[in-house]
Amino acid sequence: MELSHVNENGACMVDVSGKQNTDRTAVAHGLVTTNSATIALLLNGKTPKGDVLNTAKVAGIMAAKKTSELIPMCHNLPLNDVDIEFKIKENTIEIVSTAKCFGKTGVEMEALTACSVAALTIYDMLKAVDKTMTIGEIYLMSKDGGKSGHFERG
């Protein structure tokens, strides 16, 4: 198997200059598990650090824009859109992030980074009321565009 990020000189960035620009979209999922009392505080706006979900959304969007600075060899992409949605259940906060661009390489890492940082921000903003929270189930749900086309998690 040929490695895409290693050449005879060591680590390298993949050269995408010959690739065609296409519309690209990626959707990622994350989950923060907490207790029902913490969810109640969140829903009632009684958390000690303020607006948890809007802060997490802004943090996730900002992180997506900085992905190439965080993940070695990621290309700096001209993002057209990053969106983050939250679904709150009895003891979980589900995070779904979507990243879009018109470019030569995919936006999976941007969607995953947005989701991860949103989850970390939720944890940070709620840790004063629940130190037992867990962050998990961060994965790619779907992606479109590019040579490999469409992927949908089964």
Tab-separated table of N, CA and C in Angstrom:
chain	number	residue	atom	x	y	z
A	1	MET	N	0.844	-1.184	0.000
A	1	MET	CA	0.000	0.000	0.000
A	1	MET	C	0.883	1.238	0.000
A	2	GLU	N	0.597	2.151	-0.904
A	2	GLU	CA	1.330	3.409	-0.979
A	2	GLU	C	0.726	4.400	0.015
A	3	LEU	N	1.576	5.046	0.777
A	3	LEU	CA	1.110	6.019	1.763
A	3	LEU	C	0.972	7.385	1.110
A	4	SER	N	-0.155	8.041	1.345
A	4	SER	CA	-0.429	9.315	0.678
A	4	SER	C	0.279	10.507	1.309
A	5	HIS	N	0.659	10.403	2.585
A	5	HIS	CA	1.254	11.537	3.269
A	5	HIS	C	2.730	11.303	3.610
A	6	VAL	N	3.351	10.352	2.894
A	6	VAL	CA	4.768	10.062	3.104
A	6	VAL	C	5.401	9.827	1.740
A	7	ASN	N	6.553	10.462	1.524
A	7	ASN	CA	7.307	10.200	0.303
A	7	ASN	C	8.750	9.888	0.676
A	8	GLU	N	9.639	9.866	-0.290
A	8	GLU	CA	11.036	9.517	-0.025
A	8	GLU	C	11.708	10.491	0.934
A	9	ASN	N	11.153	11.680	1.101
A	9	ASN	CA	11.711	12.681	2.013
A	9	ASN	C	11.005	12.731	3.359
A	10	GLY	N	10.047	11.835	3.580
A	10	GLY	CA	9.321	11.818	4.844
A	10	GLY	C	7.901	12.327	4.673
A	11	ALA	N	7.387	12.993	5.699
A	11	ALA	CA	6.009	13.494	5.689
A	11	ALA	C	5.818	14.513	4.577
A	12	CYS	N	4.640	14.479	3.952
A	12	CYS	CA	4.340	15.440	2.891
A	12	CYS	C	2.840	15.689	2.826
A	13	MET	N	2.491	16.808	2.267
A	13	MET	CA	1.102	17.131	2.003
A	13	MET	C	0.744	16.570	0.632
A	14	VAL	N	-0.451	16.036	0.483
A	14	VAL	CA	-0.879	15.503	-0.806
A	14	VAL	C	-1.039	16.660	-1.790
A	15	ASP	N	-0.487	16.513	-2.981
A	15	ASP	CA	-0.601	17.539	-4.016
A	15	ASP	C	-1.951	17.384	-4.713
A	16	VAL	N	-2.837	18.348	-4.505
A	16	VAL	CA	-4.175	18.289	-5.106
A	16	VAL	C	-4.304	19.255	-6.283
A	17	SER	N	-3.196	19.804	-6.731
A	17	SER	CA	-3.256	20.825	-7.783
A	17	SER	C	-3.870	20.312	-9.078
A	18	GLY	N	-3.771	19.030	-9.363
A	18	GLY	CA	-4.340	18.476	-10.578
A	18	GLY	C	-5.780	18.037	-10.456
A	19	LYS	N	-6.346	18.104	-9.263
A	19	LYS	CA	-7.724	17.661	-9.049
A	19	LYS	C	-8.718	18.753	-9.443
A	20	GLN	N	-9.909	18.331	-9.806
A	20	GLN	CA	-10.983	19.263	-10.160
A	20	GLN	C	-11.694	19.757	-8.900
A	21	ASN	N	-12.095	21.016	-8.909
A	21	ASN	CA	-12.952	21.540	-7.841
A	21	ASN	C	-14.338	20.930	-7.992
A	22	THR	N	-14.901	20.482	-6.887
A	22	THR	CA	-16.283	19.992	-6.867
A	22	THR	C	-16.937	20.469	-5.586
A	23	ASP	N	-18.270	20.476	-5.592
A	23	ASP	CA	-18.995	20.745	-4.353
A	23	ASP	C	-18.750	19.578	-3.410
A	24	ARG	N	-18.429	19.889	-2.172
A	24	ARG	CA	-18.129	18.856	-1.183
A	24	ARG	C	-18.879	19.167	0.102
A	25	THR	N	-19.418	18.126	0.688
A	25	THR	CA	-20.164	18.247	1.935
A	25	THR	C	-19.794	17.080	2.833
A	26	ALA	N	-19.676	17.324	4.115
A	26	ALA	CA	-19.453	16.259	5.084
A	26	ALA	C	-20.303	16.539	6.314
A	27	VAL	N	-20.847	15.472	6.900
A	27	VAL	CA	-21.668	15.576	8.101
A	27	VAL	C	-21.067	14.657	9.161
A	28	ALA	N	-20.834	15.205	10.352
A	28	ALA	CA	-20.249	14.442	11.450
A	28	ALA	C	-21.197	14.427	12.637
A	29	HIS	N	-21.001	13.454	13.507
A	29	HIS	CA	-21.846	13.235	14.683
A	29	HIS	C	-20.974	13.159	15.928
A	30	GLY	N	-21.465	13.684	17.010
A	30	GLY	CA	-20.815	13.551	18.312
A	30	GLY	C	-21.865	13.456	19.399
A	31	LEU	N	-21.459	12.982	20.555
A	31	LEU	CA	-22.411	12.796	21.640
A	31	LEU	C	-21.766	13.154	22.974
A	32	VAL	N	-22.456	13.977	23.740
A	32	VAL	CA	-22.058	14.270	25.113
A	32	VAL	C	-23.114	13.646	26.008
A	33	THR	N	-22.661	12.795	26.920
A	33	THR	CA	-23.580	12.148	27.858
A	33	THR	C	-23.387	12.776	29.224
A	34	THR	N	-24.492	13.130	29.852
A	34	THR	CA	-24.480	13.766	31.161
A	34	THR	C	-25.660	13.217	31.958
A	35	ASN	N	-26.006	13.857	33.028
A	35	ASN	CA	-27.171	13.389	33.806
A	35	ASN	C	-28.386	14.276	33.526
A	36	SER	N	-29.542	13.787	33.909
A	36	SER	CA	-30.780	14.509	33.602
A	36	SER	C	-30.862	15.850	34.337
A	37	ALA	N	-30.232	15.957	35.492
A	37	ALA	CA	-30.242	17.238	36.220
A	37	ALA	C	-29.470	18.303	35.436
A	38	THR	N	-28.376	17.926	34.827
A	38	THR	CA	-27.593	18.865	34.023
A	38	THR	C	-28.362	19.267	32.773
A	39	ILE	N	-29.052	18.304	32.160
A	39	ILE	CA	-29.882	18.613	30.991
A	39	ILE	C	-30.975	19.604	31.382
A	40	ALA	N	-31.569	19.420	32.552
A	40	ALA	CA	-32.613	20.338	33.023
A	40	ALA	C	-32.061	21.751	33.186
A	41	LEU	N	-30.857	21.879	33.763
A	41	LEU	CA	-30.230	23.199	33.894
A	41	LEU	C	-29.994	23.827	32.521
A	42	LEU	N	-29.538	23.023	31.598
A	42	LEU	CA	-29.282	23.503	30.242
A	42	LEU	C	-30.568	24.005	29.598
A	43	LEU	N	-31.602	23.219	29.671
A	43	LEU	CA	-32.878	23.579	29.041
A	43	LEU	C	-33.533	24.796	29.689
A	44	ASN	N	-33.282	24.987	30.982
A	44	ASN	CA	-33.880	26.117	31.704
A	44	ASN	C	-32.981	27.353	31.727
A	45	GLY	N	-31.850	27.286	31.042
A	45	GLY	CA	-30.950	28.440	31.004
A	45	GLY	C	-30.313	28.764	32.334
A	46	LYS	N	-30.108	27.756	33.179
A	46	LYS	CA	-29.581	27.973	34.530
A	46	LYS	C	-28.146	27.483	34.701
A	47	THR	N	-27.416	27.313	33.608
A	47	THR	CA	-26.037	26.846	33.720
A	47	THR	C	-25.142	27.980	34.197
A	48	PRO	N	-24.106	27.674	34.988
A	48	PRO	CA	-23.289	28.732	35.588
A	48	PRO	C	-22.440	29.547	34.620
A	49	LYS	N	-22.135	29.005	33.451
A	49	LYS	CA	-21.245	29.718	32.526
A	49	LYS	C	-21.969	30.392	31.376
A	50	GLY	N	-23.304	30.350	31.352
A	50	GLY	CA	-24.022	31.053	30.293
A	50	GLY	C	-24.587	30.139	29.230
A	51	ASP	N	-24.753	30.677	28.033
A	51	ASP	CA	-25.415	29.999	26.927
A	51	ASP	C	-24.511	28.915	26.334
A	52	VAL	N	-24.706	27.697	26.790
A	52	VAL	CA	-23.839	26.578	26.445
A	52	VAL	C	-23.882	26.268	24.950
A	53	LEU	N	-25.064	26.109	24.396
A	53	LEU	CA	-25.172	25.639	23.020
A	53	LEU	C	-24.725	26.663	21.990
A	54	ASN	N	-25.057	27.929	22.177
A	54	ASN	CA	-24.579	28.948	21.233
A	54	ASN	C	-23.068	29.104	21.312
A	55	THR	N	-22.528	29.015	22.525
A	55	THR	CA	-21.076	29.094	22.673
A	55	THR	C	-20.413	27.901	21.987
A	56	ALA	N	-20.985	26.704	22.158
A	56	ALA	CA	-20.441	25.497	21.522
A	56	ALA	C	-20.543	25.586	20.001
A	57	LYS	N	-21.625	26.162	19.514
A	57	LYS	CA	-21.798	26.314	18.068
A	57	LYS	C	-20.727	27.243	17.490
A	58	VAL	N	-20.524	28.382	18.124
A	58	VAL	CA	-19.500	29.326	17.658
A	58	VAL	C	-18.113	28.679	17.731
A	59	ALA	N	-17.829	27.980	18.819
A	59	ALA	CA	-16.527	27.323	18.971
A	59	ALA	C	-16.310	26.279	17.874
A	60	GLY	N	-17.338	25.496	17.572
A	60	GLY	CA	-17.232	24.484	16.529
A	60	GLY	C	-16.999	25.086	15.160
A	61	ILE	N	-17.714	26.148	14.850
A	61	ILE	CA	-17.531	26.825	13.556
A	61	ILE	C	-16.128	27.405	13.459
A	62	MET	N	-15.678	28.057	14.516
A	62	MET	CA	-14.327	28.619	14.516
A	62	MET	C	-13.275	27.520	14.347
A	63	ALA	N	-13.491	26.387	14.998
A	63	ALA	CA	-12.543	25.273	14.908
A	63	ALA	C	-12.489	24.714	13.490
A	64	ALA	N	-13.639	24.575	12.849
A	64	ALA	CA	-13.659	24.073	11.466
A	64	ALA	C	-12.798	24.954	10.577
A	65	LYS	N	-12.863	26.261	10.802
A	65	LYS	CA	-12.088	27.205	10.000
A	65	LYS	C	-10.585	27.095	10.268
A	66	LYS	N	-10.209	26.494	11.379
A	66	LYS	CA	-8.802	26.362	11.764
A	66	LYS	C	-8.288	24.921	11.623
A	67	THR	N	-9.039	24.046	11.000
A	67	THR	CA	-8.663	22.632	10.931
A	67	THR	C	-7.264	22.425	10.379
A	68	SER	N	-6.912	23.134	9.332
A	68	SER	CA	-5.586	22.946	8.727
A	68	SER	C	-4.455	23.367	9.662
A	69	GLU	N	-4.759	24.161	10.676
A	69	GLU	CA	-3.755	24.551	11.659
A	69	GLU	C	-3.645	23.522	12.784
A	70	LEU	N	-4.663	22.674	12.921
A	70	LEU	CA	-4.701	21.692	13.999
A	70	LEU	C	-4.271	20.296	13.568
A	71	ILE	N	-4.603	19.908	12.343
A	71	ILE	CA	-4.355	18.557	11.852
A	71	ILE	C	-3.239	18.618	10.809
A	72	PRO	N	-2.116	17.971	11.076
A	72	PRO	CA	-1.011	18.016	10.105
A	72	PRO	C	-1.445	17.513	8.727
A	73	MET	N	-0.991	18.178	7.714
A	73	MET	CA	-1.192	17.838	6.306
A	73	MET	C	-2.594	18.133	5.779
A	74	CYS	N	-3.493	18.655	6.591
A	74	CYS	CA	-4.809	19.049	6.076
A	74	CYS	C	-4.650	20.312	5.234
A	75	HIS	N	-5.371	20.347	4.134
A	75	HIS	CA	-5.348	21.532	3.279
A	75	HIS	C	-6.232	22.617	3.891
A	76	ASN	N	-5.844	23.856	3.682
A	76	ASN	CA	-6.650	24.992	4.105
A	76	ASN	C	-7.771	25.157	3.078
A	77	LEU	N	-9.005	24.932	3.472
A	77	LEU	CA	-10.126	24.928	2.532
A	77	LEU	C	-10.955	26.203	2.629
A	78	PRO	N	-11.449	26.668	1.489
A	78	PRO	CA	-12.351	27.828	1.489
A	78	PRO	C	-13.769	27.359	1.838
A	79	LEU	N	-14.067	27.317	3.109
A	79	LEU	CA	-15.373	26.816	3.555
A	79	LEU	C	-16.492	27.748	3.111
A	80	ASN	N	-17.537	27.166	2.570
A	80	ASN	CA	-18.715	27.933	2.183
A	80	ASN	C	-19.751	27.967	3.286
A	81	ASP	N	-19.754	26.923	4.124
A	81	ASP	CA	-20.747	26.861	5.195
A	81	ASP	C	-20.302	25.851	6.236
A	82	VAL	N	-20.540	26.171	7.481
A	82	VAL	CA	-20.403	25.229	8.589
A	82	VAL	C	-21.618	25.451	9.465
A	83	ASP	N	-22.317	24.369	9.771
A	83	ASP	CA	-23.491	24.476	10.635
A	83	ASP	C	-23.420	23.382	11.687
A	84	ILE	N	-23.933	23.688	12.855
A	84	ILE	CA	-23.953	22.728	13.952
A	84	ILE	C	-25.341	22.740	14.565
A	85	GLU	N	-25.893	21.560	14.722
A	85	GLU	CA	-27.206	21.399	15.351
A	85	GLU	C	-27.072	20.502	16.570
A	86	PHE	N	-27.949	20.740	17.538
A	86	PHE	CA	-27.951	19.958	18.771
A	86	PHE	C	-29.320	19.321	18.958
A	87	LYS	N	-29.324	18.076	19.386
A	87	LYS	CA	-30.554	17.381	19.750
A	87	LYS	C	-30.386	16.945	21.198
A	88	ILE	N	-31.263	17.476	22.048
A	88	ILE	CA	-31.151	17.201	23.479
A	88	ILE	C	-32.169	16.141	23.870
A	89	LYS	N	-31.682	15.128	24.561
A	89	LYS	CA	-32.537	14.062	25.064
A	89	LYS	C	-32.389	14.010	26.576
A	90	GLU	N	-32.904	12.992	27.196
A	90	GLU	CA	-32.942	12.903	28.662
A	90	GLU	C	-31.569	13.077	29.312
A	91	ASN	N	-30.555	12.429	28.774
A	91	ASN	CA	-29.224	12.562	29.368
A	91	ASN	C	-28.115	12.668	28.313
A	92	THR	N	-28.484	13.113	27.120
A	92	THR	CA	-27.481	13.278	26.071
A	92	THR	C	-27.707	14.557	25.267
A	93	ILE	N	-26.616	15.034	24.724
A	93	ILE	CA	-26.649	16.133	23.766
A	93	ILE	C	-25.978	15.590	22.505
A	94	GLU	N	-26.778	15.402	21.470
A	94	GLU	CA	-26.250	14.927	20.195
A	94	GLU	C	-25.839	16.141	19.372
A	95	ILE	N	-24.683	16.036	18.757
A	95	ILE	CA	-24.134	17.127	17.948
A	95	ILE	C	-24.046	16.636	16.512
A	96	VAL	N	-24.568	17.417	15.574
A	96	VAL	CA	-24.444	17.101	14.153
A	96	VAL	C	-23.869	18.342	13.478
A	97	SER	N	-22.694	18.173	12.892
A	97	SER	CA	-22.038	19.291	12.217
A	97	SER	C	-21.964	19.010	10.722
A	98	THR	N	-22.162	20.060	9.936
A	98	THR	CA	-22.095	19.964	8.485
A	98	THR	C	-21.113	21.009	7.978
A	99	ALA	N	-20.195	20.576	7.125
A	99	ALA	CA	-19.235	21.488	6.506
A	99	ALA	C	-19.375	21.373	4.991
A	100	LYS	N	-19.275	22.515	4.297
A	100	LYS	CA	-19.396	22.543	2.834
A	100	LYS	C	-18.308	23.427	2.240
A	101	CYS	N	-17.837	23.018	1.053
A	101	CYS	CA	-16.914	23.850	0.299
A	101	CYS	C	-16.988	23.474	-1.173
A	102	PHE	N	-16.418	24.299	-2.004
A	102	PHE	CA	-16.204	24.002	-3.421
A	102	PHE	C	-14.695	23.948	-3.570
A	103	GLY	N	-14.150	22.729	-3.636
A	103	GLY	CA	-12.705	22.621	-3.615
A	103	GLY	C	-12.191	21.322	-4.188
A	104	LYS	N	-10.890	21.108	-3.988
A	104	LYS	CA	-10.180	19.973	-4.558
A	104	LYS	C	-10.039	18.811	-3.592
A	105	THR	N	-10.408	19.000	-2.356
A	105	THR	CA	-10.308	17.921	-1.371
A	105	THR	C	-11.465	18.037	-0.386
A	106	GLY	N	-11.762	16.932	0.295
A	106	GLY	CA	-12.964	16.840	1.120
A	106	GLY	C	-12.941	17.639	2.405
A	107	VAL	N	-14.122	17.766	2.994
A	107	VAL	CA	-14.305	18.545	4.216
A	107	VAL	C	-14.638	17.667	5.424
A	108	GLU	N	-14.275	16.378	5.343
A	108	GLU	CA	-14.572	15.485	6.467
A	108	GLU	C	-13.887	15.949	7.751
A	109	MET	N	-12.620	16.334	7.649
A	109	MET	CA	-11.889	16.739	8.853
A	109	MET	C	-12.465	18.016	9.458
A	110	GLU	N	-12.965	18.908	8.613
A	110	GLU	CA	-13.576	20.143	9.123
A	110	GLU	C	-14.868	19.826	9.872
A	111	ALA	N	-15.692	18.935	9.335
A	111	ALA	CA	-16.931	18.549	10.025
A	111	ALA	C	-16.621	17.843	11.335
A	112	LEU	N	-15.642	16.934	11.313
A	112	LEU	CA	-15.269	16.210	12.529
A	112	LEU	C	-14.650	17.137	13.574
A	113	THR	N	-13.852	18.090	13.131
A	113	THR	CA	-13.245	19.053	14.056
A	113	THR	C	-14.317	19.937	14.682
A	114	ALA	N	-15.262	20.402	13.874
A	114	ALA	CA	-16.360	21.230	14.400
A	114	ALA	C	-17.124	20.474	15.478
A	115	CYS	N	-17.421	19.226	15.195
A	115	CYS	CA	-18.170	18.390	16.132
A	115	CYS	C	-17.383	18.170	17.428
A	116	SER	N	-16.101	17.857	17.277
A	116	SER	CA	-15.247	17.589	18.440
A	116	SER	C	-15.111	18.806	19.343
A	117	VAL	N	-14.864	19.963	18.750
A	117	VAL	CA	-14.675	21.177	19.556
A	117	VAL	C	-16.000	21.636	20.168
A	118	ALA	N	-17.096	21.445	19.467
A	118	ALA	CA	-18.402	21.751	20.067
A	118	ALA	C	-18.618	20.877	21.305
A	119	ALA	N	-18.280	19.600	21.207
A	119	ALA	CA	-18.424	18.687	22.349
A	119	ALA	C	-17.511	19.105	23.503
A	120	LEU	N	-16.278	19.454	23.195
A	120	LEU	CA	-15.350	19.905	24.241
A	120	LEU	C	-15.840	21.185	24.913
A	121	THR	N	-16.447	22.069	24.135
A	121	THR	CA	-16.967	23.317	24.694
A	121	THR	C	-18.151	23.043	25.615
A	122	ILE	N	-19.026	22.144	25.206
A	122	ILE	CA	-20.140	21.756	26.082
A	122	ILE	C	-19.590	21.211	27.391
A	123	TYR	N	-18.607	20.330	27.290
A	123	TYR	CA	-17.996	19.776	28.497
A	123	TYR	C	-17.435	20.885	29.387
A	124	ASP	N	-16.690	21.798	28.782
A	124	ASP	CA	-16.083	22.887	29.549
A	124	ASP	C	-17.137	23.737	30.247
A	125	MET	N	-18.221	24.016	29.557
A	125	MET	CA	-19.238	24.904	30.122
A	125	MET	C	-20.125	24.224	31.152
A	126	LEU	N	-20.134	22.890	31.158
A	126	LEU	CA	-20.982	22.174	32.111
A	126	LEU	C	-20.206	21.409	33.189
A	127	LYS	N	-18.888	21.416	33.107
A	127	LYS	CA	-18.097	20.621	34.054
A	127	LYS	C	-18.282	21.042	35.508
A	128	ALA	N	-18.682	22.289	35.731
A	128	ALA	CA	-18.914	22.749	37.108
A	128	ALA	C	-20.110	22.038	37.748
A	129	VAL	N	-21.038	21.566	36.932
A	129	VAL	CA	-22.229	20.896	37.484
A	129	VAL	C	-22.203	19.387	37.283
A	130	ASP	N	-21.344	18.878	36.394
A	130	ASP	CA	-21.260	17.433	36.191
A	130	ASP	C	-19.872	17.048	35.696
A	131	LYS	N	-19.064	16.551	36.610
A	131	LYS	CA	-17.715	16.127	36.250
A	131	LYS	C	-17.685	14.707	35.676
A	132	THR	N	-18.832	14.044	35.631
A	132	THR	CA	-18.884	12.671	35.115
A	132	THR	C	-19.287	12.610	33.641
A	133	MET	N	-19.452	13.752	32.991
A	133	MET	CA	-19.832	13.760	31.572
A	133	MET	C	-18.834	12.962	30.743
A	134	THR	N	-19.332	12.422	29.643
A	134	THR	CA	-18.451	11.753	28.686
A	134	THR	C	-18.702	12.321	27.294
A	135	ILE	N	-17.649	12.310	26.514
A	135	ILE	CA	-17.725	12.703	25.105
A	135	ILE	C	-17.465	11.440	24.303
A	136	GLY	N	-18.323	11.170	23.349
A	136	GLY	CA	-18.111	9.953	22.575
A	136	GLY	C	-18.838	9.962	21.258
A	137	GLU	N	-18.724	8.820	20.580
A	137	GLU	CA	-19.411	8.600	19.312
A	137	GLU	C	-19.195	9.734	18.316
A	138	ILE	N	-17.948	10.132	18.160
A	138	ILE	CA	-17.636	11.112	17.127
A	138	ILE	C	-17.272	10.339	15.867
A	139	TYR	N	-18.049	10.555	14.818
A	139	TYR	CA	-17.808	9.822	13.577
A	139	TYR	C	-18.401	10.561	12.385
A	140	LEU	N	-17.934	10.179	11.203
A	140	LEU	CA	-18.447	10.724	9.955
A	140	LEU	C	-19.764	10.039	9.620
A	141	MET	N	-20.806	10.819	9.411
A	141	MET	CA	-22.114	10.273	9.037
A	141	MET	C	-22.231	10.130	7.527
A	142	SER	N	-21.772	11.160	6.789
A	142	SER	CA	-21.872	11.117	5.339
A	142	SER	C	-20.909	12.127	4.730
A	143	LYS	N	-20.622	11.926	3.446
A	143	LYS	CA	-19.837	12.879	2.682
A	143	LYS	C	-20.232	12.760	1.226
A	144	ASP	N	-20.108	13.875	0.522
A	144	ASP	CA	-20.406	13.946	-0.907
A	144	ASP	C	-19.307	14.729	-1.604
A	145	GLY	N	-19.093	14.385	-2.877
A	145	GLY	CA	-18.170	15.130	-3.716
A	145	GLY	C	-16.857	14.422	-3.916
A	146	GLY	N	-16.145	14.879	-4.919
A	146	GLY	CA	-14.827	14.330	-5.192
A	146	GLY	C	-14.857	13.008	-5.925
A	147	LYS	N	-13.679	12.455	-6.117
A	147	LYS	CA	-13.504	11.222	-6.877
A	147	LYS	C	-14.252	10.042	-6.245
A	148	SER	N	-14.272	9.975	-4.911
A	148	SER	CA	-14.913	8.823	-4.255
A	148	SER	C	-16.425	8.982	-4.132
A	149	GLY	N	-16.957	10.144	-4.481
A	149	GLY	CA	-18.411	10.314	-4.526
A	149	GLY	C	-19.084	10.348	-3.170
A	150	HIS	N	-20.183	9.603	-3.068
A	150	HIS	CA	-21.047	9.630	-1.889
A	150	HIS	C	-20.703	8.508	-0.917
A	151	PHE	N	-20.689	8.841	0.375
A	151	PHE	CA	-20.550	7.862	1.449
A	151	PHE	C	-21.638	8.131	2.461
A	152	GLU	N	-22.301	7.099	2.897
A	152	GLU	CA	-23.327	7.216	3.948
A	152	GLU	C	-23.065	6.108	4.945
A	153	ARG	N	-22.945	6.475	6.231
A	153	ARG	CA	-22.728	5.475	7.274
A	153	ARG	C	-23.938	4.549	7.320
A	154	GLY	N	-23.702	3.273	7.386
A	154	GLY	CA	-24.764	2.267	7.328
A	154	GLY	C	-25.681	2.199	8.493
